[in-house]
Each structure stands twice: as structure tokens, then as C-alpha cells.
Coordinates of C-alpha atoms in Angstrom, one line a residue:
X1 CA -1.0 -23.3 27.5
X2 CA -1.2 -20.7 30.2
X3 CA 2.1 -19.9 30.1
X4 CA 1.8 -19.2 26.0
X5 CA -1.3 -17.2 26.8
X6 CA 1.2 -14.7 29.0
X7 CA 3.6 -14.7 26.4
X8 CA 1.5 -13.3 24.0
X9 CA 0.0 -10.7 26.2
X10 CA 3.1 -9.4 27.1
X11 CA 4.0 -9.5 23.4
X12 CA 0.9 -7.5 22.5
X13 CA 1.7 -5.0 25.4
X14 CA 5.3 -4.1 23.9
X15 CA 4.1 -3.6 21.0
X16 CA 1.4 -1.3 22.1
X17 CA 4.0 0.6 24.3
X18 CA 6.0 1.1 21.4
X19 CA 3.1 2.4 18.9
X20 CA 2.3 5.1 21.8
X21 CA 5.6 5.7 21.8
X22 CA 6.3 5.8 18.1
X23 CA 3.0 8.4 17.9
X24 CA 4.3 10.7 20.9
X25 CA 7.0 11.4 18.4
X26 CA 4.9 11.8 15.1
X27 CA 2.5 13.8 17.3
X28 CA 5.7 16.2 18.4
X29 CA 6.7 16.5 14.6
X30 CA 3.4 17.4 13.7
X31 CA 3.0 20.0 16.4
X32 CA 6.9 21.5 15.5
X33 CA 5.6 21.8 11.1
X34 CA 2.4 23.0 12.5
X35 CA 4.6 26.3 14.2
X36 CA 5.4 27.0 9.9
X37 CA 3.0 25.2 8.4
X38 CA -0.5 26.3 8.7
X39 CA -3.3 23.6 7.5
X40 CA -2.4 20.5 5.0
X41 CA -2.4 18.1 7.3
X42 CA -3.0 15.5 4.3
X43 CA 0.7 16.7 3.0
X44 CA 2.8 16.2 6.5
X45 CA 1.1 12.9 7.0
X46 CA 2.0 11.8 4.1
X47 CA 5.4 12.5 4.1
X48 CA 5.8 11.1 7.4
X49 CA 4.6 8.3 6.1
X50 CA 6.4 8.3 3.5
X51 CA 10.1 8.5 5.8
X52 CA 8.3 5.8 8.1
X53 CA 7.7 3.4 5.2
X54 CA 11.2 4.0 3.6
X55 CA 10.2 5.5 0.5
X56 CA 10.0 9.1 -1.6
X57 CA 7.6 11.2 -2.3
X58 CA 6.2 13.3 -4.8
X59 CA 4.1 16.4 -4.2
X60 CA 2.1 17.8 -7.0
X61 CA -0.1 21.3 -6.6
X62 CA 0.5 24.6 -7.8
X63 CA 2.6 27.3 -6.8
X64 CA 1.9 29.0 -3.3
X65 CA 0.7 25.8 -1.6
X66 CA 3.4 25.6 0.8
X67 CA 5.2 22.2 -0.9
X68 CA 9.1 23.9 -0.1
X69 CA 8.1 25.1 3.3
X70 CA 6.5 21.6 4.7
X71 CA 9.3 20.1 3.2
X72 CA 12.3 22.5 4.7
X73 CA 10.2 22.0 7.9
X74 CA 10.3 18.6 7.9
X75 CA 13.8 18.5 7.5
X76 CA 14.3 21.1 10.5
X77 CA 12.3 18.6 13.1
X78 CA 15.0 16.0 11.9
X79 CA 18.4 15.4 12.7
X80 CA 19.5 15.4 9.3
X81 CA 21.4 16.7 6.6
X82 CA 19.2 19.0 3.8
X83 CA 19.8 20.1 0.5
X84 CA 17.1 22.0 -1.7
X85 CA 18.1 21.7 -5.8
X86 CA 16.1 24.2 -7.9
X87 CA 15.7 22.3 -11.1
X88 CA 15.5 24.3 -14.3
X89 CA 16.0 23.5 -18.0
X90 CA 19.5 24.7 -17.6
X91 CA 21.1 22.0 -15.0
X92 CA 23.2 19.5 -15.7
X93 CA 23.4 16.0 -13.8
X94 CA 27.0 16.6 -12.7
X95 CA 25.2 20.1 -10.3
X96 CA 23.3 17.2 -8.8
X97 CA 25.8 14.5 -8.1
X98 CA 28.8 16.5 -7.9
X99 CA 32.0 15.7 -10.6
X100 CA 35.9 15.6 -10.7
X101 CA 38.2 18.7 -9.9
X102 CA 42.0 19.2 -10.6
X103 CA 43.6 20.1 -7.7
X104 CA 47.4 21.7 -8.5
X105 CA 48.7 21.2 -5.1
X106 CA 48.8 17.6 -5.9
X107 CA 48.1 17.4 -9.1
X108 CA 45.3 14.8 -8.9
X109 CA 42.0 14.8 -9.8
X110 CA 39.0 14.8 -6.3
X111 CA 35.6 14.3 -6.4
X112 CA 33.7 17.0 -5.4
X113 CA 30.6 15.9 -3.9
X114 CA 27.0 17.8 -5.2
X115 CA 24.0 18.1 -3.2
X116 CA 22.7 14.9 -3.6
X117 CA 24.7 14.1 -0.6
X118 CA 22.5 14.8 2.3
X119 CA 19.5 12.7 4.1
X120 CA 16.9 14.7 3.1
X121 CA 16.4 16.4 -0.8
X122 CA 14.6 18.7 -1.5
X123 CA 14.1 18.3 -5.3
X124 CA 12.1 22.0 -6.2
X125 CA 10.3 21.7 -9.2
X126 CA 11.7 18.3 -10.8
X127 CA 9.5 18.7 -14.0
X128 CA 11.1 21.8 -14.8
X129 CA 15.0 19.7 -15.6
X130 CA 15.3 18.1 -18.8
X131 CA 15.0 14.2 -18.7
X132 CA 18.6 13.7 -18.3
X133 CA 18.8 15.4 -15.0
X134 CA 15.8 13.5 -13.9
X135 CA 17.2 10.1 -14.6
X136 CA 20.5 11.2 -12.5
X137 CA 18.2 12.2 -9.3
X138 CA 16.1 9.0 -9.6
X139 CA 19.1 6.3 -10.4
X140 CA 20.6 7.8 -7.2
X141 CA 17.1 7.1 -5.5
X142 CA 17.0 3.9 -6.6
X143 CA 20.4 3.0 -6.1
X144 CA 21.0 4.8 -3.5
X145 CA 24.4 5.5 -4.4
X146 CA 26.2 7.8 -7.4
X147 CA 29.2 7.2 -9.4
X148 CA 31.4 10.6 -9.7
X149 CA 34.2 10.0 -12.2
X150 CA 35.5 6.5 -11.9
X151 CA 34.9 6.1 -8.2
X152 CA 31.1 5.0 -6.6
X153 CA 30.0 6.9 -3.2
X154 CA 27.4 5.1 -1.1
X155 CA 24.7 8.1 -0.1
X156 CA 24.4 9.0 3.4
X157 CA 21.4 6.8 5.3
X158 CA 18.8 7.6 6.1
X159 CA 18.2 9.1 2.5
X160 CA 14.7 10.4 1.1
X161 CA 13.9 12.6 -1.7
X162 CA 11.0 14.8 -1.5
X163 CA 10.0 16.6 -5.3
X164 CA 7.6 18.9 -6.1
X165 CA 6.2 19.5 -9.1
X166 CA 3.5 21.9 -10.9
X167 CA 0.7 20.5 -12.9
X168 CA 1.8 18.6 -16.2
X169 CA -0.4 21.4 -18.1
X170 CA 1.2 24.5 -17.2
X171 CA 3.8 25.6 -19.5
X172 CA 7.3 24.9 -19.4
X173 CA 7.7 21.7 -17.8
X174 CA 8.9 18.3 -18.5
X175 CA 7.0 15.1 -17.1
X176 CA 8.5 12.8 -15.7
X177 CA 8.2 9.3 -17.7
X178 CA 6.1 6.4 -16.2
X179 CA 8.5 4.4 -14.9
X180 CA 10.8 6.8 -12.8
X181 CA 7.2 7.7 -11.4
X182 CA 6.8 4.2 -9.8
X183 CA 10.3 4.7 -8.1
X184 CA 8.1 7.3 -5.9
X185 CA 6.1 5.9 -3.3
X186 CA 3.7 7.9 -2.7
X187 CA 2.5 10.9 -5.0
X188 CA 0.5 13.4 -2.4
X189 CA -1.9 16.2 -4.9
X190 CA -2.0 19.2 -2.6
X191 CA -4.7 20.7 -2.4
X192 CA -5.6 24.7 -1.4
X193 CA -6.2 25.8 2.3
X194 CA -9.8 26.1 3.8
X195 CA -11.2 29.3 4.7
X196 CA -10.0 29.8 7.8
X197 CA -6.5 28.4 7.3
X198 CA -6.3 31.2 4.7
X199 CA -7.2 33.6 6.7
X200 CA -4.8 32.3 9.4
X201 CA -1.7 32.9 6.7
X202 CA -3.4 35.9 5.9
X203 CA -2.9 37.6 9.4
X204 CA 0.8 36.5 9.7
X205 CA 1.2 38.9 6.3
X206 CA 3.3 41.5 7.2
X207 CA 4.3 40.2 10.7
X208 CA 7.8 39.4 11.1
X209 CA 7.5 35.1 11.1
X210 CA 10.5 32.9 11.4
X211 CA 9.8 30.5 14.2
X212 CA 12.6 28.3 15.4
X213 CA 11.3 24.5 15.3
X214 CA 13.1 22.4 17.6
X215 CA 14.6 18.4 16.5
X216 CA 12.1 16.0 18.0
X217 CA 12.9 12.8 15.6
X218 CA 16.4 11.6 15.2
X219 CA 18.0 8.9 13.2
X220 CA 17.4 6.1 16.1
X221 CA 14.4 7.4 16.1
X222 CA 13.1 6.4 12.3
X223 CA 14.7 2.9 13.0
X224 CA 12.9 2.5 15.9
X225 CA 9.2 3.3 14.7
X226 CA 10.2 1.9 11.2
X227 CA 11.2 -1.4 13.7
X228 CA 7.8 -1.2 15.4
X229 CA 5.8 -0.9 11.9
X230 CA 7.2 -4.0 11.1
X231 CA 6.0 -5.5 14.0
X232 CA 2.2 -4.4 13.0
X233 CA 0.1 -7.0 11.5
X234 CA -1.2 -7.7 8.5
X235 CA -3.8 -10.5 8.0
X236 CA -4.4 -12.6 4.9
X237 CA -7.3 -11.5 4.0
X238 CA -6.0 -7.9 4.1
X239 CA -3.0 -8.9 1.7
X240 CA -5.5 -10.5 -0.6
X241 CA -7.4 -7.1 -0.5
X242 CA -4.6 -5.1 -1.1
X243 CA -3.8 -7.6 -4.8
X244 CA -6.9 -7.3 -5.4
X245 CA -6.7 -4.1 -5.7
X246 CA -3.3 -3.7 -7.5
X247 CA -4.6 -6.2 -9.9
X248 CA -7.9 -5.3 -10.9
X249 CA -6.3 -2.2 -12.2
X250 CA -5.0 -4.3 -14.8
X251 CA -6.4 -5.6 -18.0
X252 CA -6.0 -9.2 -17.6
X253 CA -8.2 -11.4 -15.8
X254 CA -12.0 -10.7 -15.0
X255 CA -12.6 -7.7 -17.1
X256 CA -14.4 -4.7 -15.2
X257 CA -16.6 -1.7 -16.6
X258 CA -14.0 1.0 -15.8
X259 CA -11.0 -0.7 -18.1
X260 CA -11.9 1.7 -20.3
X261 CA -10.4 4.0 -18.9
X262 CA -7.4 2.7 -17.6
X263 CA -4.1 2.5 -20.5
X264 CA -1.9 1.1 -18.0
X265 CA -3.1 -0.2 -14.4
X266 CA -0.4 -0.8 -11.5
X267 CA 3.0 -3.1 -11.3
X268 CA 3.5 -5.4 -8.4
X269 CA 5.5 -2.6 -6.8
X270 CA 2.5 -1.2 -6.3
X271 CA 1.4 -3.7 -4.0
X272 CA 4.7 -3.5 -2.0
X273 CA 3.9 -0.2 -1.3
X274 CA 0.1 -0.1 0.0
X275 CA 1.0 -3.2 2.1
X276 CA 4.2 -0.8 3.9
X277 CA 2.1 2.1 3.8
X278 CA -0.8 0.9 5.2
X279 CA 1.0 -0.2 7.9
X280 CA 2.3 3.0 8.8
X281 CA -1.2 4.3 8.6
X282 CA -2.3 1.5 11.1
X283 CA 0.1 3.1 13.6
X284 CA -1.3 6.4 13.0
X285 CA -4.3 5.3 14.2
X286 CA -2.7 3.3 17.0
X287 CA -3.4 -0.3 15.9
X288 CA -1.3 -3.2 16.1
X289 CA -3.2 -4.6 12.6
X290 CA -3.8 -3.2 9.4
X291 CA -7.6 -2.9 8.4
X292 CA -9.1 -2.2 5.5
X293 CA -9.9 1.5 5.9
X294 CA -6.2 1.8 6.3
X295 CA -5.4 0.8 3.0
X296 CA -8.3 2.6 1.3
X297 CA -6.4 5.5 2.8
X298 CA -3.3 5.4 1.7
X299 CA -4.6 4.1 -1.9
X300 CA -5.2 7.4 -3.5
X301 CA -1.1 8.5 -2.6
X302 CA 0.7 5.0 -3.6
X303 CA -1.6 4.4 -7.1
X304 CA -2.8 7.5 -8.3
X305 CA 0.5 8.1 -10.5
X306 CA 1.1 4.3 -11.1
X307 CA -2.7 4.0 -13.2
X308 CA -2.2 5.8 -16.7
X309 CA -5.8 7.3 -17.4
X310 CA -6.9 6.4 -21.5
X311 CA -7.6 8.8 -23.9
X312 CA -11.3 7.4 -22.9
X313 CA -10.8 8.8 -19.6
X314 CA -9.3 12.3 -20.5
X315 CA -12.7 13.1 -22.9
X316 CA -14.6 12.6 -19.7
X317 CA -12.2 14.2 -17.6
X318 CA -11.6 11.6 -15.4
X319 CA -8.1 11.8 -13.6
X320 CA -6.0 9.0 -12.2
X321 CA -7.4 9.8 -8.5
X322 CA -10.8 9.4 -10.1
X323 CA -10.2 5.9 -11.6
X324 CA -8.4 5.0 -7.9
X325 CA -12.1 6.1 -6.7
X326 CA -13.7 3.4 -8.8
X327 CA -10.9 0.5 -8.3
X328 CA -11.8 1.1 -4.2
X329 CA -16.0 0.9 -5.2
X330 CA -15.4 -2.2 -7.2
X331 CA -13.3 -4.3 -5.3
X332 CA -15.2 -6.4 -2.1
X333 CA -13.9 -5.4 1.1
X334 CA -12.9 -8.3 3.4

């Protein structure tokens, strides 16, 4: 019995040597973005979490926000591969993916590889392509390969996509359909900078600002914290919380006062996702198990675009992050 006893303590101490660890390195990304970055501490986070948990991310605010910069920052601090696609109305899938050329030497036709072909994406603006060029990005998340020609490339690994988009009411854009939404993990709504942040970006006007950030996360790196998440626990009442949740967006089962507002509530992926994010959080904060303020925090990011607001809900102006608000009220907390 004693003997078990000392296993388990020494279990508990690797894994707390390896969360310290794993957060030395999150805190020295975080410090590197911060150099470009002033503020939107939310956005990094999220993204981070987002790379920790293995999944995409969205990022929806209007121009000026610094979406592109966090993101091109982000991909500095790593020791990966970047492209950035601007999409407008005018691209085609193959300027993603990449398509055939003749080559006369040989007389044979090559793939030539597009952009697509790099760890991280930057996908500028994805609601400004038509739906065609949408659907190629978002196979090749899914997928995680492309087909160019008759021939199918495996994409490099790691492999995340980061889009940005602008509001669905400004004009000119194209929104993304419900289901290619879900293939996001997170969607992070970025918001404007306080006061003082602005007033921080506001003295660098005019000064000549291009600092060098240095590559403080590497591919071994990713696996090793994304090993140590895994190692974080998750107790049963926790998973029951997070289905809950997931569930009661739904219109079957015990019917709730907010349904009204809801057209469509959340798929099982849903679920999926809270539990892997919620875990990431729960290193964040240095714990070896998930608790339920963890996945109230992640909750607004993985359901806000997966629960369609009803026509109900738009009269009243209530958005998706708004309904998210009253799922987290309703549901008992364990």
C-alpha cells in the first residue's frame, strides 16, 4: 500500500514538473507577442490554446484590431513554416492549394505546391472568397491533406489555420456556412484595446517599430506540452458538466426558457472540444485537473459560433455569446 502511495506521488510530481515546464514556455511566447502586440491578451491565449489543443481558430473583430499582427507573431515565436493568403472574391481554390504545370524540359506535367503548404496559415479575411475557395481551405483542415491534379500531398505537421474575418454585416463579405464553422475550434470575437493600451500604440506612431522576436516553442515543444495536457485530469462529474452543457443547447430533452432563442444548439463536436480546451486552460492555471471555472472559460470561444441565434433572438438583439451567457446560468455547476 505504501509502496502505491509513493508511486502516485511521484506520478503527481512529474506531472507537475512538466506543467511548470509546459508554462515557462507559454509564459516566454507570451512575453516575445507581447514585444508586437500591445494588449489582447484574450486573443494570444486563445490561439495558444487553440495550437495546444490541436485545433483552428477563427478570429472575428473589425479592421485595426491587430488579428494579422498576433497572428504573424505567433508564427515568428514558432519554428514553423507561414503563409498569409489574402482572400478576396477574385481567388480561385487552385491559388490556395497549388495545381499542375507543364514543364518543356521533360515534357511532363508537376505539381506546384500553393500556400497551403506551411504549418501555420494565415487565412486574411476568409469571408471575403466566394464559397468555393472556402470549402478548399477547410477540406484541407479537415483532411489535412490536398489533392493537386491526380496525385494527394499529405500537409506538413504540425498544421493550424488561423482566419480572420470582419463582422457578417459589413458589406462585401461572404459567411461562412454552419458547418465548415464547427470545423473551427474555437471562434475568439476580438474586442478594442483599453485606454491605456491605446495610448501605448499611440506613442509608438511615428517611431520606427520592428522588433525582432526570437523562437521560444519548437515542434518538440507542442508535442511535449500537448503530451502533458493529456496527462491532466478530468473527473466525471466535470465530463457530465461539460454534456450538460453541449446538450442543453439543444431542443430535445427537458425544455428550458431560452430555446427560444436558440435555431440550432451545439453537435457532439462541441463537447470534444470544451473537454480538450478546457484542459489546456487547466494548465494555464497550473492544475493537474480540470475544474469547472475552466470550462466556463473556454465556453464562450468553442460554442459561440456552433449555437445559431433564432429570429426570436435577433429582435432582441441577443448574439450567440449572449445565449452561451444563459446556457452557463442554467446549467448546475458540479
Amino acid at each position: 500500500m505504501n509502496e502505491q502511495n509513493s508511486k502516485s506521488k511521484d506520478v503527481t510530481r512529474d506531472i507537475d514538473r512538466a506543467i511548470r515546464r509546459a508554462n515557462d514556455r507559454i509564459e516566454r511566447c507570451r512575453d516575445e507577442i507581447g514585444k508586437a502586440v500591445i494588449g489582447q491578451k484574450e486573443m494570444i491565449d486563445g490561439m495558444l490554446t487553440g495550437i495546444l489543443a490541436g485545433g483552428h481558430i477563427l478570429l472575428e473583430g473589425v479592421p485595426g484590431l491587430a488579428k494579422t499582427l498576433a497572428i504573424r507573431s505567433l508564427a515568428q515565436v514558432l519554428d514553423a513554416s507561414f503563409s498569409r493568403i489574402q482572400f478576396t472574391p477574385d481567388l480561385l481554390p487552385a491559388d490556395l492549394v497549388g495545381t499542375m504545370i507543364y514543364r518543356q524540359q521533360t515534357g511532363e506535367f508537376v505539381a506546384r505546391k500553393g500556400p497551403v503548404f506551411s504549418n501555420v496559415i494565415l487565412a486574411d479575411e476568409i469571408n471575403r472568397a466566394p464559397a468555393k475557395v472556402q470549402s478548399a481551405l477547410l477540406e484541407a483542415m479537415q483532411e489535412r491533406q490536398v489533392t493537386i491534379g491526380e496525385t494527394t500531398f499529405e500537409l506538413p505537421n504540425p498544421f493550424f489555420v488561423m482566419a480572420t474575418q470582419n463582422p457578417i454585416e459589413q458589406e462585401g463579405t461572404y459567411p461562412l456556412p454552419e458547418a465548415q464553422l464547427d470545423r473551427f475550434i474555437m471562434k475568439l470575437a476580438i474586442t478594442y484595446p483599453t485606454a491605456g493600451e491605446e495610448l501605448e500604440i499611440l506613442r509608438r506612431v511615428g517611431v520606427e517599430f520592428n522588433p525582432k522576436l526570437e523562437k521560444v516553442l519548437f515542434g518538440s515543444d507542442i508535442q511535449e506540452i500537448r503530451g502533458t495536457v493529456e496527462q491532466i485530469s478530468v473527473d466525471e462529474r466535470i465530463e457530465e458538466y461539460i454534456v450538460q452543457l453541449v446538450t442543453a443547447s439543444r431542443k430535445q430533452g427537458e425544455r428550458r426558457s431560452f430555446h427560444r432563442y436558440i435555431e440550432f444548439g451545439a453537435s457532439p463536436r462541441a463537447s470534444i472540444y470544451l473537454y480538450r480546451c478546457a484542459k489546456v486552460h487547466a494548465l494555464f492555471e497550473g492544475r493537474s485537473h480540470v475544474l469547472p471555472d475552466d470550462v466556463k472559460a473556454v465556453a464562450p470561444g468553442v460554442l459561440r459560433h456552433r449555437i445559431i441565434p433564432s429570429y426570436e433572438a435577433e429582435a432582441e438583439q441577443l448574439s450567440s455569446t449572449d445565449l452561451v451567457d444563459l446556457l452557463l446560468s442554467a446549467v448546475p455547476v458540479p
